[in-house]
XYZ file of C-alpha atoms in Angstrom:
681
model
C -17.897 -41.661 -10.595
C -16.737 -38.473 -12.195
C -19.039 -36.417 -14.175
C -19.744 -37.501 -17.912
C -17.308 -36.729 -20.373
C -18.388 -36.069 -24.526
C -16.961 -38.083 -26.746
C -17.077 -37.341 -30.860
C -17.603 -40.101 -33.173
C -17.472 -39.978 -36.777
C -19.513 -42.680 -38.910
C -17.778 -44.904 -41.255
C -14.386 -44.357 -39.130
C -12.409 -46.862 -36.848
C -11.583 -44.885 -33.605
C -9.233 -45.838 -30.906
C -9.916 -44.931 -27.699
C -8.305 -45.115 -24.054
C -11.368 -44.944 -21.833
C -10.614 -44.994 -17.591
C -12.728 -47.847 -15.450
C -15.473 -45.985 -13.723
C -15.379 -42.783 -15.634
C -18.576 -42.279 -18.107
C -18.768 -41.440 -21.881
C -21.243 -38.672 -23.670
C -21.636 -39.290 -27.371
C -24.690 -36.922 -28.889
C -25.488 -39.483 -31.726
C -27.439 -36.685 -33.886
C -24.202 -34.265 -34.469
C -21.924 -36.497 -36.664
C -24.732 -38.891 -38.088
C -24.446 -39.169 -41.848
C -27.514 -36.949 -43.845
C -30.892 -37.926 -43.327
C -30.242 -40.590 -40.777
C -33.552 -41.057 -38.479
C -32.920 -43.960 -36.426
C -29.631 -46.149 -34.790
C -28.943 -49.441 -33.060
C -25.915 -49.792 -30.708
C -23.880 -53.007 -30.294
C -20.849 -53.411 -28.007
C -19.255 -55.513 -26.133
C -19.801 -57.443 -22.827
C -17.354 -55.071 -20.424
C -19.004 -52.077 -21.984
C -22.862 -51.154 -20.577
C -24.331 -48.228 -21.971
C -27.631 -46.582 -21.939
C -29.784 -44.259 -24.337
C -30.940 -41.123 -23.243
C -33.767 -40.291 -23.912
C -34.657 -44.059 -22.556
C -36.125 -45.592 -25.851
C -39.800 -46.734 -26.068
C -40.891 -50.031 -25.184
C -41.436 -50.522 -29.125
C -38.241 -49.721 -29.966
C -36.140 -51.670 -27.571
C -36.101 -54.582 -30.612
C -35.735 -52.613 -33.505
C -33.728 -49.202 -34.670
C -34.370 -46.609 -32.237
C -35.613 -43.495 -33.450
C -32.819 -40.214 -33.478
C -33.881 -36.667 -32.570
C -31.274 -33.741 -31.892
C -31.519 -34.804 -28.519
C -30.125 -38.762 -28.484
C -27.589 -39.207 -26.598
C -25.589 -42.793 -25.981
C -23.638 -43.091 -22.311
C -21.369 -45.756 -21.689
C -18.537 -46.823 -19.204
C -16.124 -49.728 -18.454
C -16.964 -52.396 -16.011
C -12.515 -53.599 -15.795
C -9.532 -52.984 -17.211
C -8.627 -54.053 -20.502
C -5.704 -57.059 -20.620
C -4.745 -55.974 -24.500
C -5.115 -52.876 -26.933
C -8.102 -52.263 -27.991
C -10.237 -55.241 -26.920
C -13.211 -54.338 -26.381
C -15.674 -52.497 -29.260
C -18.471 -49.885 -29.385
C -20.545 -49.741 -32.749
C -23.236 -47.243 -33.625
C -25.099 -47.964 -36.886
C -27.656 -45.458 -38.853
C -30.428 -45.975 -40.748
C -32.782 -43.703 -43.061
C -36.542 -43.209 -42.442
C -36.704 -46.338 -44.512
C -34.686 -48.007 -41.874
C -32.002 -48.193 -44.677
C -28.608 -48.873 -43.528
C -26.620 -45.232 -44.113
C -22.792 -46.753 -42.339
C -21.548 -47.036 -38.703
C -19.442 -45.180 -36.046
C -16.840 -48.459 -34.578
C -14.858 -47.400 -31.262
C -12.207 -49.995 -30.194
C -11.829 -49.342 -26.519
C -9.026 -49.813 -24.420
C -10.078 -49.889 -20.553
C -7.758 -48.743 -17.618
C -7.690 -48.335 -13.889
C -5.847 -45.276 -13.113
C -6.241 -43.711 -9.795
C -3.667 -40.979 -8.398
C -3.861 -41.461 -4.027
C -2.972 -40.243 -1.226
C -3.383 -40.702 2.542
C -6.766 -38.834 2.363
C -7.941 -40.599 5.553
C -4.629 -39.656 7.566
C -4.271 -43.077 8.942
C -0.689 -43.094 7.820
C -1.549 -45.712 4.780
C -2.258 -44.807 1.147
C -5.363 -46.537 0.506
C -6.593 -47.159 -2.991
C -9.364 -44.375 -4.797
C -10.510 -43.018 -1.425
C -13.681 -41.036 -2.475
C -12.618 -38.004 -0.755
C -9.038 -37.505 -1.807
C -9.947 -34.693 -3.911
C -11.297 -32.856 -0.802
C -10.280 -31.349 2.697
C -12.784 -31.391 5.453
C -11.324 -31.157 9.073
C -12.040 -32.246 12.286
C -12.346 -36.139 13.620
C -14.514 -37.394 10.892
C -12.829 -35.556 8.282
C -10.613 -36.000 5.359
C -7.831 -34.489 3.291
C -4.176 -35.298 3.131
C -1.411 -33.876 4.939
C 1.799 -32.208 3.490
C 4.990 -31.308 5.607
C 7.089 -28.304 5.387
C 10.568 -29.990 4.535
C 12.098 -27.499 6.262
C 14.435 -28.989 8.335
C 18.299 -30.342 7.308
C 19.398 -33.825 6.217
C 23.326 -32.440 6.049
C 25.642 -31.742 8.801
C 27.466 -28.974 6.895
C 27.214 -25.964 4.296
C 23.624 -26.347 5.925
C 19.971 -25.083 4.739
C 16.873 -26.325 5.225
C 15.721 -29.028 2.665
C 13.122 -27.110 1.221
C 15.647 -24.027 -0.072
C 17.898 -26.529 -1.458
C 18.297 -26.221 -4.779
C 15.277 -28.123 -7.056
C 15.685 -31.531 -7.680
C 18.171 -32.264 -5.034
C 17.191 -35.054 -2.658
C 20.349 -35.401 -0.430
C 19.647 -38.677 1.341
C 17.062 -41.083 1.373
C 16.159 -40.199 4.470
C 15.443 -37.359 3.018
C 12.029 -38.892 2.276
C 10.446 -39.299 5.219
C 9.356 -36.005 5.672
C 7.739 -35.986 2.212
C 4.401 -37.073 2.264
C 3.835 -40.755 -0.265
C 1.069 -40.568 -3.164
C 0.795 -43.605 -5.279
C -0.042 -44.079 -8.891
C -2.039 -47.169 -9.433
C -2.805 -48.415 -12.698
C -4.312 -51.481 -13.994
C -4.773 -52.480 -17.872
C -2.669 -54.093 -20.759
C 1.076 -53.984 -21.338
C 1.134 -50.463 -23.122
C -1.501 -47.383 -24.107
C -2.659 -47.696 -27.712
C -0.070 -45.248 -29.328
C -0.096 -41.409 -28.721
C -1.858 -42.141 -25.452
C 0.034 -40.728 -22.248
C -0.155 -40.263 -19.069
C 0.964 -36.560 -17.212
C 1.200 -35.251 -13.943
C 0.396 -31.353 -13.366
C 0.429 -28.617 -11.259
C -0.947 -24.983 -11.299
C 1.739 -21.943 -11.641
C 0.075 -21.004 -7.937
C 0.619 -24.631 -6.028
C 3.925 -24.710 -7.718
C 5.825 -21.749 -5.254
C 4.603 -24.448 -2.142
C 5.226 -27.891 -3.346
C 7.811 -30.095 -5.583
C 7.083 -33.629 -6.161
C 9.990 -36.343 -6.821
C 9.440 -39.940 -8.048
C 11.107 -43.415 -7.242
C 13.046 -43.615 -10.505
C 13.163 -47.923 -10.364
C 9.228 -48.350 -9.749
C 8.795 -50.757 -6.577
C 6.266 -53.166 -7.670
C 4.650 -54.380 -10.608
C 1.947 -57.429 -10.318
C 1.167 -59.778 -12.458
C -1.323 -59.092 -15.875
C -2.588 -61.774 -18.216
C 1.151 -61.533 -20.056
C 3.067 -62.685 -16.711
C 4.944 -60.972 -13.967
C 6.909 -58.293 -13.986
C 9.665 -57.599 -11.544
C 11.301 -53.992 -10.960
C 14.578 -53.423 -8.519
C 13.538 -52.329 -5.358
C 16.870 -50.563 -4.527
C 16.018 -46.877 -5.639
C 19.493 -45.084 -6.136
C 18.468 -41.396 -6.728
C 14.799 -39.608 -6.861
C 14.384 -37.479 -10.108
C 12.458 -34.096 -9.554
C 8.659 -34.383 -11.712
C 7.019 -31.416 -10.626
C 8.136 -27.629 -9.569
C 7.895 -24.472 -10.177
C 10.454 -24.916 -12.893
C 8.253 -27.708 -14.274
C 4.647 -27.070 -14.033
C 3.750 -30.561 -15.768
C 5.766 -33.549 -16.750
C 4.636 -36.779 -18.524
C 4.785 -40.243 -16.391
C 5.486 -43.952 -17.019
C 2.744 -46.144 -17.653
C 4.137 -49.300 -16.283
C 1.351 -52.010 -17.661
C -0.326 -54.323 -15.589
C -1.299 -54.148 -12.103
C 1.022 -52.095 -11.138
C 1.947 -48.759 -8.680
C 4.581 -45.831 -9.117
C 5.592 -43.630 -5.754
C 5.890 -40.165 -6.042
C 7.413 -38.526 -2.564
C 5.905 -34.589 -2.380
C 7.678 -31.859 -0.674
C 6.138 -29.031 1.357
C 8.284 -25.750 0.601
C 6.530 -22.988 2.495
C 4.105 -22.560 5.494
C 0.769 -21.109 5.632
C 0.608 -17.263 5.048
C -0.872 -14.359 4.009
C -0.729 -15.448 0.065
C -0.825 -18.971 0.689
C -3.722 -21.228 1.838
C -2.233 -24.221 2.554
C -3.686 -25.986 -0.158
C -1.522 -27.995 -2.493
C -3.675 -29.443 -5.530
C -1.914 -31.966 -7.834
C -3.443 -33.870 -10.781
C -2.720 -36.837 -13.132
C -3.893 -36.581 -17.047
C -4.320 -39.292 -19.869
C -4.034 -37.353 -22.860
C -4.985 -38.165 -26.030
C -3.488 -37.672 -29.818
C -5.597 -35.813 -32.610
C -3.218 -35.954 -35.378
C 0.420 -35.428 -35.737
C 1.193 -32.302 -34.944
C -1.811 -31.482 -32.822
C -1.574 -30.930 -28.913
C -2.815 -33.909 -27.548
C -5.983 -33.010 -25.375
C -7.015 -34.398 -22.013
C -9.749 -37.075 -21.535
C -9.447 -37.584 -17.797
C -7.762 -35.951 -14.881
C -7.551 -37.558 -11.283
C -6.605 -35.402 -8.692
C -5.694 -35.221 -4.883
C -5.203 -32.232 -1.972
C -3.034 -31.800 0.623
C -3.192 -29.261 3.228
C 0.240 -27.930 4.588
C 0.780 -28.504 8.157
C 0.522 -25.666 10.456
C 3.340 -24.278 13.106
C 2.425 -24.890 16.254
C 3.149 -23.654 19.074
C 3.066 -25.513 22.976
C 2.351 -24.003 26.265
C 3.986 -24.322 29.599
C 1.077 -27.332 30.565
C 3.163 -29.746 28.141
C 5.619 -31.444 29.911
C 9.484 -30.371 28.807
C 11.889 -31.893 26.994
C 14.739 -29.733 26.757
C 15.695 -26.587 28.269
C 17.945 -23.782 26.609
C 19.858 -20.580 28.555
C 23.278 -18.985 27.504
C 26.401 -18.862 29.013
C 27.862 -15.754 30.087
C 31.333 -14.232 31.645
C 28.453 -12.906 34.942
C 25.682 -15.184 35.212
C 27.541 -17.786 36.912
C 24.747 -18.062 39.787
C 22.000 -17.980 37.337
C 23.024 -21.255 35.449
C 23.612 -22.784 38.612
C 19.785 -22.641 39.673
C 18.913 -23.596 36.309
C 20.825 -26.779 36.785
C 19.537 -27.969 39.992
C 15.929 -27.179 38.677
C 16.698 -28.619 35.544
C 17.980 -31.636 37.135
C 15.104 -31.851 39.395
C 12.605 -31.834 36.415
C 13.905 -34.434 34.566
C 14.558 -32.044 32.047
C 17.765 -32.139 29.327
C 19.639 -28.398 29.939
C 21.620 -26.580 26.624
C 23.587 -24.486 26.913
C 24.756 -22.023 24.475
C 28.145 -20.674 25.254
C 29.767 -17.197 24.645
C 31.720 -18.410 21.411
C 27.682 -18.564 19.862
C 26.031 -16.345 22.097
C 28.473 -13.277 21.889
C 27.311 -12.332 25.065
C 23.897 -12.020 24.173
C 21.758 -13.667 26.642
C 18.257 -12.996 25.452
C 17.710 -16.158 24.610
C 13.912 -16.116 24.814
C 13.538 -13.383 22.495
C 15.590 -15.025 19.730
C 13.276 -17.884 19.365
C 10.455 -19.850 19.685
C 10.051 -23.804 19.624
C 7.006 -24.961 17.928
C 6.391 -28.185 15.989
C 5.179 -29.637 12.836
C 2.870 -32.916 12.712
C 1.386 -35.253 10.004
C 0.338 -38.661 10.430
C 3.798 -39.681 9.048
C 5.867 -37.776 10.607
C 6.461 -35.096 13.328
C 9.659 -33.302 13.908
C 10.135 -29.493 16.267
C 10.832 -26.605 14.289
C 12.062 -23.599 15.404
C 10.787 -19.955 14.925
C 13.517 -17.483 14.581
C 12.417 -14.174 15.463
C 13.230 -10.608 13.163
C 15.152 -9.486 16.355
C 18.561 -10.587 14.778
C 20.423 -10.031 17.971
C 24.230 -11.448 18.302
C 22.161 -14.746 18.937
C 21.094 -14.642 15.100
C 23.049 -17.684 14.150
C 22.153 -19.807 16.865
C 18.775 -21.215 15.475
C 20.433 -21.767 11.965
C 23.527 -23.011 13.143
C 22.771 -24.905 16.686
C 19.066 -26.122 16.273
C 18.583 -26.666 12.448
C 19.115 -30.390 11.290
C 17.958 -33.540 10.724
C 14.250 -33.959 11.964
C 14.974 -30.212 13.271
C 13.338 -27.456 11.202
C 13.886 -24.081 10.628
C 11.456 -21.199 9.552
C 11.620 -17.413 10.178
C 9.783 -14.421 8.620
C 12.079 -11.625 7.657
C 10.405 -8.044 7.713
C 12.161 -4.746 6.643
C 14.409 -3.527 8.694
C 12.685 -0.208 9.401
C 9.684 -2.478 11.086
C 11.727 -4.139 13.757
C 11.509 -3.470 17.150
C 11.245 -4.543 20.899
C 7.727 -6.481 20.822
C 9.200 -8.610 17.632
C 11.997 -10.546 19.956
C 9.301 -13.671 21.464
C 9.454 -13.043 25.066
C 6.047 -11.153 23.401
C 4.830 -13.955 22.221
C 3.019 -16.771 24.149
C 0.316 -19.127 24.007
C -2.220 -20.228 26.557
C -2.916 -23.806 27.357
C -6.548 -25.473 25.542
C -9.188 -23.599 26.149
C -13.110 -23.279 25.300
C -14.489 -19.743 24.943
C -18.393 -19.703 24.780
C -18.629 -23.401 23.161
C -15.958 -22.758 20.441
C -12.696 -25.326 21.485
C -9.580 -24.193 21.154
C -7.264 -27.335 21.375
C -4.682 -26.481 21.264
C -4.630 -22.934 22.983
C -4.437 -19.503 21.897
C -0.934 -17.536 20.279
C -0.967 -14.292 22.034
C 0.562 -11.059 20.941
C 1.605 -7.703 22.698
C 1.117 -4.864 20.293
C 0.459 -1.247 20.665
C -3.133 0.142 22.202
C -5.817 0.437 19.788
C -6.034 3.909 20.409
C -2.322 5.194 19.443
C -0.720 5.899 16.162
C 2.952 6.035 17.983
C 3.414 2.993 19.824
C 5.130 -0.170 18.862
C 3.900 -3.174 17.285
C 4.996 -6.486 16.462
C 6.047 -6.414 12.568
C 3.120 -7.705 9.940
C 4.996 -10.192 8.337
C 5.300 -12.215 12.011
C 1.782 -11.526 12.522
C 0.950 -12.396 9.158
C 2.223 -15.849 9.995
C 0.879 -16.558 12.966
C -2.349 -16.161 12.243
C -2.310 -17.597 8.790
C -1.573 -21.163 10.708
C -5.211 -21.266 12.147
C -5.132 -23.449 14.545
C -4.619 -20.976 17.477
C -6.318 -17.798 16.396
C -3.738 -14.858 17.925
C -5.441 -12.800 20.647
C -3.788 -9.181 20.969
C -2.604 -7.558 24.265
C -1.525 -4.118 25.276
C 2.079 -4.255 25.710
C 3.472 -1.177 24.292
C 3.460 0.102 27.991
C 6.521 -1.397 29.184
C 9.532 -0.140 28.494
C 10.643 -3.848 26.968
C 7.235 -4.192 25.789
C 6.776 -8.234 26.452
C 3.786 -9.927 27.579
C 5.779 -12.488 29.629
C 6.616 -9.309 31.928
C 2.972 -9.609 33.240
C 1.771 -12.809 32.510
C 2.441 -16.529 32.635
C 0.258 -19.662 32.531
C 1.087 -23.228 35.114
C -0.104 -26.219 35.708
C -3.037 -27.087 37.840
C -5.233 -30.322 38.620
C -8.717 -28.449 38.603
C -10.957 -26.284 36.765
C -9.177 -26.029 33.437
C -5.910 -27.345 33.822
C -4.312 -24.363 34.488
C -3.807 -20.508 35.717
C -3.062 -17.396 35.158
C -0.512 -15.758 36.468
C -0.538 -12.147 36.360
C 1.477 -9.140 37.630
C -0.420 -7.102 39.833
C 0.882 -3.709 41.644
C -2.487 -3.688 43.721
C -1.709 -7.473 45.177
C 1.704 -5.852 46.147
C 1.138 -3.319 47.874
C -1.743 -4.966 49.464
C 0.887 -7.287 50.845
C 3.488 -4.419 52.127
C 0.589 -2.657 53.686
C -0.414 -6.091 56.042
C 4.009 -6.110 56.749
C 3.734 -2.696 58.176
C 0.097 -2.797 59.986
C 1.776 -5.821 61.324
C 4.974 -3.783 62.470
C 7.033 -4.939 59.908
C 7.661 -1.364 58.232
C 11.135 -1.555 58.652
C 12.127 -4.727 56.854
C 13.995 -3.264 53.991
C 14.167 -4.994 50.102
C 17.297 -5.449 48.285
C 19.015 -5.777 51.951
C 22.409 -7.622 51.118
C 22.047 -6.878 47.156
C 25.216 -5.995 45.691
C 25.282 -2.325 44.395
C 21.526 -2.027 45.311
C 20.467 0.376 47.977
C 17.607 -1.054 50.194
C 14.971 0.591 50.717
C 11.988 -0.351 53.588
C 8.449 -1.415 53.186
C 7.567 1.984 54.837
C 9.748 3.997 51.923
C 7.574 2.010 49.267
C 4.466 3.182 50.575
C 5.331 6.252 51.344
C 6.050 7.187 48.139
C 3.133 8.494 46.495
C 4.472 8.916 42.957
C 5.876 5.318 43.438
C 2.054 4.373 43.981
C 0.433 6.710 41.125
C 2.886 4.844 38.495
C 1.978 1.243 39.847
C -1.868 2.716 39.493
C -1.411 3.214 35.978
C 0.973 -0.210 35.484
C -2.532 -1.827 36.964
C -4.803 -0.298 34.841
C -2.985 -1.376 32.062
C -2.390 -5.152 33.251
C -6.501 -4.797 33.925
C -6.997 -4.179 30.236
C -5.129 -7.020 29.444
C -6.925 -9.050 31.992
C -10.541 -8.052 30.249
C -9.474 -9.446 27.078
C -7.664 -12.412 28.203
C -10.912 -13.807 30.353
C -12.854 -12.831 27.388
C -10.622 -14.646 24.853
C -9.582 -17.800 26.454
C -13.155 -17.434 28.961
C -11.224 -17.445 31.646
C -13.072 -16.943 35.299
C -11.314 -14.932 38.269
C -10.758 -18.215 39.721
C -8.487 -19.568 37.090
C -6.368 -16.078 37.792
C -3.663 -15.440 40.463
C -2.412 -12.358 40.985
C 1.011 -11.930 42.055
C 2.300 -9.348 44.279
C 5.068 -7.434 42.072
C 5.383 -3.612 41.458
C 6.732 -1.587 38.738
C 8.349 1.952 37.930
C 8.017 4.439 35.245
C 11.450 5.133 33.288
C 11.918 7.021 30.214
C 12.144 5.148 26.648
C 15.824 5.316 25.311
C 13.994 8.047 22.673
C 14.078 11.266 25.084
C 11.120 12.238 23.657
C 8.816 8.997 24.195
C 6.755 8.511 26.815
C 7.226 6.982 29.955
C 7.279 2.977 30.174
C 7.156 0.069 32.657
C 9.963 -1.710 34.262
C 9.863 -4.043 37.261
C 10.798 -2.858 40.433
C 12.376 -5.769 41.894
C 12.729 -9.100 39.793
C 9.277 -9.863 38.043
C 8.227 -13.233 39.399
C 5.590 -13.990 36.594
C 8.151 -14.058 34.135
C 9.354 -17.780 35.446
C 10.564 -21.126 33.979
C 8.032 -23.995 34.019
C 9.088 -26.983 33.835
C 6.500 -29.472 34.580
C 5.686 -29.112 38.420
C 8.772 -27.482 39.093
C 8.518 -23.563 38.862
C 11.849 -20.970 38.331
C 11.376 -18.021 39.700
C 13.231 -15.244 39.693
C 14.431 -14.274 43.507
C 12.941 -11.242 44.515
C 14.906 -9.987 47.714
C 11.988 -8.840 49.212
C 11.924 -7.613 52.803
C 12.199 -10.491 55.403
C 9.808 -11.218 58.177
C 11.491 -13.669 60.542
C 14.495 -14.593 58.386
C 12.047 -15.761 55.169
C 11.437 -13.280 52.404
C 7.722 -12.306 52.455
C 7.413 -12.241 48.635
C 8.816 -15.463 48.623
C 6.102 -16.652 51.281
C 3.631 -15.293 49.488
C 4.167 -16.659 46.178
C 4.998 -20.432 48.174
C 1.391 -19.874 49.538
C -0.448 -18.990 46.155
C 1.434 -21.598 44.285
C 1.977 -24.321 46.212
C -1.104 -25.494 46.793
C -1.571 -26.461 43.036
C 1.145 -29.309 43.509
C 3.884 -26.848 42.419
C 7.504 -26.568 43.232
C 8.680 -22.988 43.773
C 12.768 -22.516 43.227
C 14.083 -19.147 43.600
C 16.665 -18.389 41.197
C 19.231 -15.281 41.633
C 19.243 -13.339 38.411
C 19.510 -9.988 40.233
C 22.823 -8.633 38.558
C 22.807 -10.693 35.555
C 18.783 -10.012 34.395
C 16.816 -8.158 36.681
C 19.143 -5.284 36.072
C 19.605 -5.473 32.332
C 15.500 -4.998 32.168
C 15.042 -9.025 32.266
C 14.611 -11.972 34.102
C 14.354 -15.923 34.242
C 12.158 -16.403 31.340
C 13.706 -13.935 28.857
C 17.022 -15.280 29.768
C 15.815 -19.306 28.900
C 13.643 -21.312 26.460
C 12.280 -24.187 26.509
C 11.251 -27.320 23.399
C 8.226 -29.075 25.032
C 6.547 -32.377 23.754
C 3.382 -32.080 21.157
C 0.119 -31.709 21.578
C -1.464 -35.218 21.773
C -4.238 -34.067 20.144
C -3.951 -33.679 15.888
C -4.245 -30.555 14.702
C -6.348 -31.866 12.147
C -8.968 -33.609 14.184
C -10.068 -30.107 15.470
C -13.186 -28.205 14.143
C -13.140 -25.693 12.241
């Protein structure tokens, strides 16, 4: 029941009033009583329940009740009216001799009004859920969910539906991306003259939502006057609420009826938007001609906009995406074989679209949005905007495939804004706190650095605002390219936490090479047979003190991140596998900048994960008994987890351009089975 609302009455007058079933009305009996009033009595129709406060004494129950300054009448209506003004309530006043001084009469029309949403998140809009006006996380939580309508029903002149001209529903199929909201009313065929229903939102909420209605009401049930029928086949959907129209009168249908509305989300949670949308339905009462109406009852529903969610390597792949260029035939051949073995589709972005830009991982990140009634993938377009900048919009945006981006000032964009620098962990539990959708990982400058590169603020703000995958900041500015995928990855595992974290480790690399040397393989060569690459022996690598010093620095940077990841992801050393990878330091593009690291040989941690099949950069390491020692070590470390290692030749087409297999590929994966709204927050 809603809080009591104060109602004004006048003696000597008859007032028509609409009362919403279930709401409580309060009348101060002294405020408008006739002069010299000392007593009062109350009469009402059977459907009107009333009480007096303070309660009268037992002796006065059968006689006029003493009136004082605090005398209050509370009343409610138990069921909807069949006719206008079919219930009455009267208050009669008396002087000290109990002489009649006059009475105030209310002619009451009772209506049931409920603005309803799917507050229990089962895909059904139930009637008058008591929790529809609030939000609670968790499996026993409540509150309706709203999707950002960021896909596009058009196949030409494309633009996300939430950016279409206000008031445009391009196709009926567009409605499935919106949340259903139902206005249910029950009462007489029409309201008393002057009363009306109005739907309204705040100016702040209007930036994030539009509301449409079915032009022809879909269903009206019978009342005492018989049955009314409306057309089920709706041709269009008028706009009701938007930032241009904060309120709109709503048709009262009469009888036992329902009117459907479709609520469209326009923007994702962000630093300036907490994701909550409130929609109100009010009954307005006329005062007199030329005077504005006043609200006498308001029902409110609350939506929370669904967050954008990333998918980790441990989820099943649906489709891998790579670019075709003039020089990556060997890479594409390996990717085709890997995708086929994995039962995964392979989408190729051809040169007319990529224009020579092969770094598909850096251009975009696949994710999705989810609600009880609809779910679809959404691509997050990076601020990088290389020659692939048109691909996410022109090739991916479409029906049931959404698009979102964040646009910073161009001066703010650095290599760290490419999405090789954006990863997500599998689900983890940290000190009792569960992250069932994993945690986002981003690379930034070292905390004490004032001149380092960072991921731009608008992207970081967006990622933090999604809440369900709380980000972790890692130190990646020590790398020339500066991406977290250059030193870490995740692979599925059958035990422990269900995954292993892979870390690049120069220490593991030197340990492997020292072992080869001690076993008499110091003359074995790296890069043997690689075109335009000078082979180098294991002995020469181990004798290069400068290279060793550089890798000691790199190991210290990775160890700093290792400690952060162990702490923030709740990992132990047994959850981590160190991969034998060496780096070297090179001067940055700006000659005045510090030295930064690149992989000395193909960076095997920079892999693609398709289920149990791994596409690993072919390292061209020293051969022992005809087999690459680095490949053998990788197989030894990973195949015990039931993983299959496939080594893909990316040396000329990617490695020498400072990237690897992961940089040149991207994967769209199945969503989590876990529903984000069931998280404990």
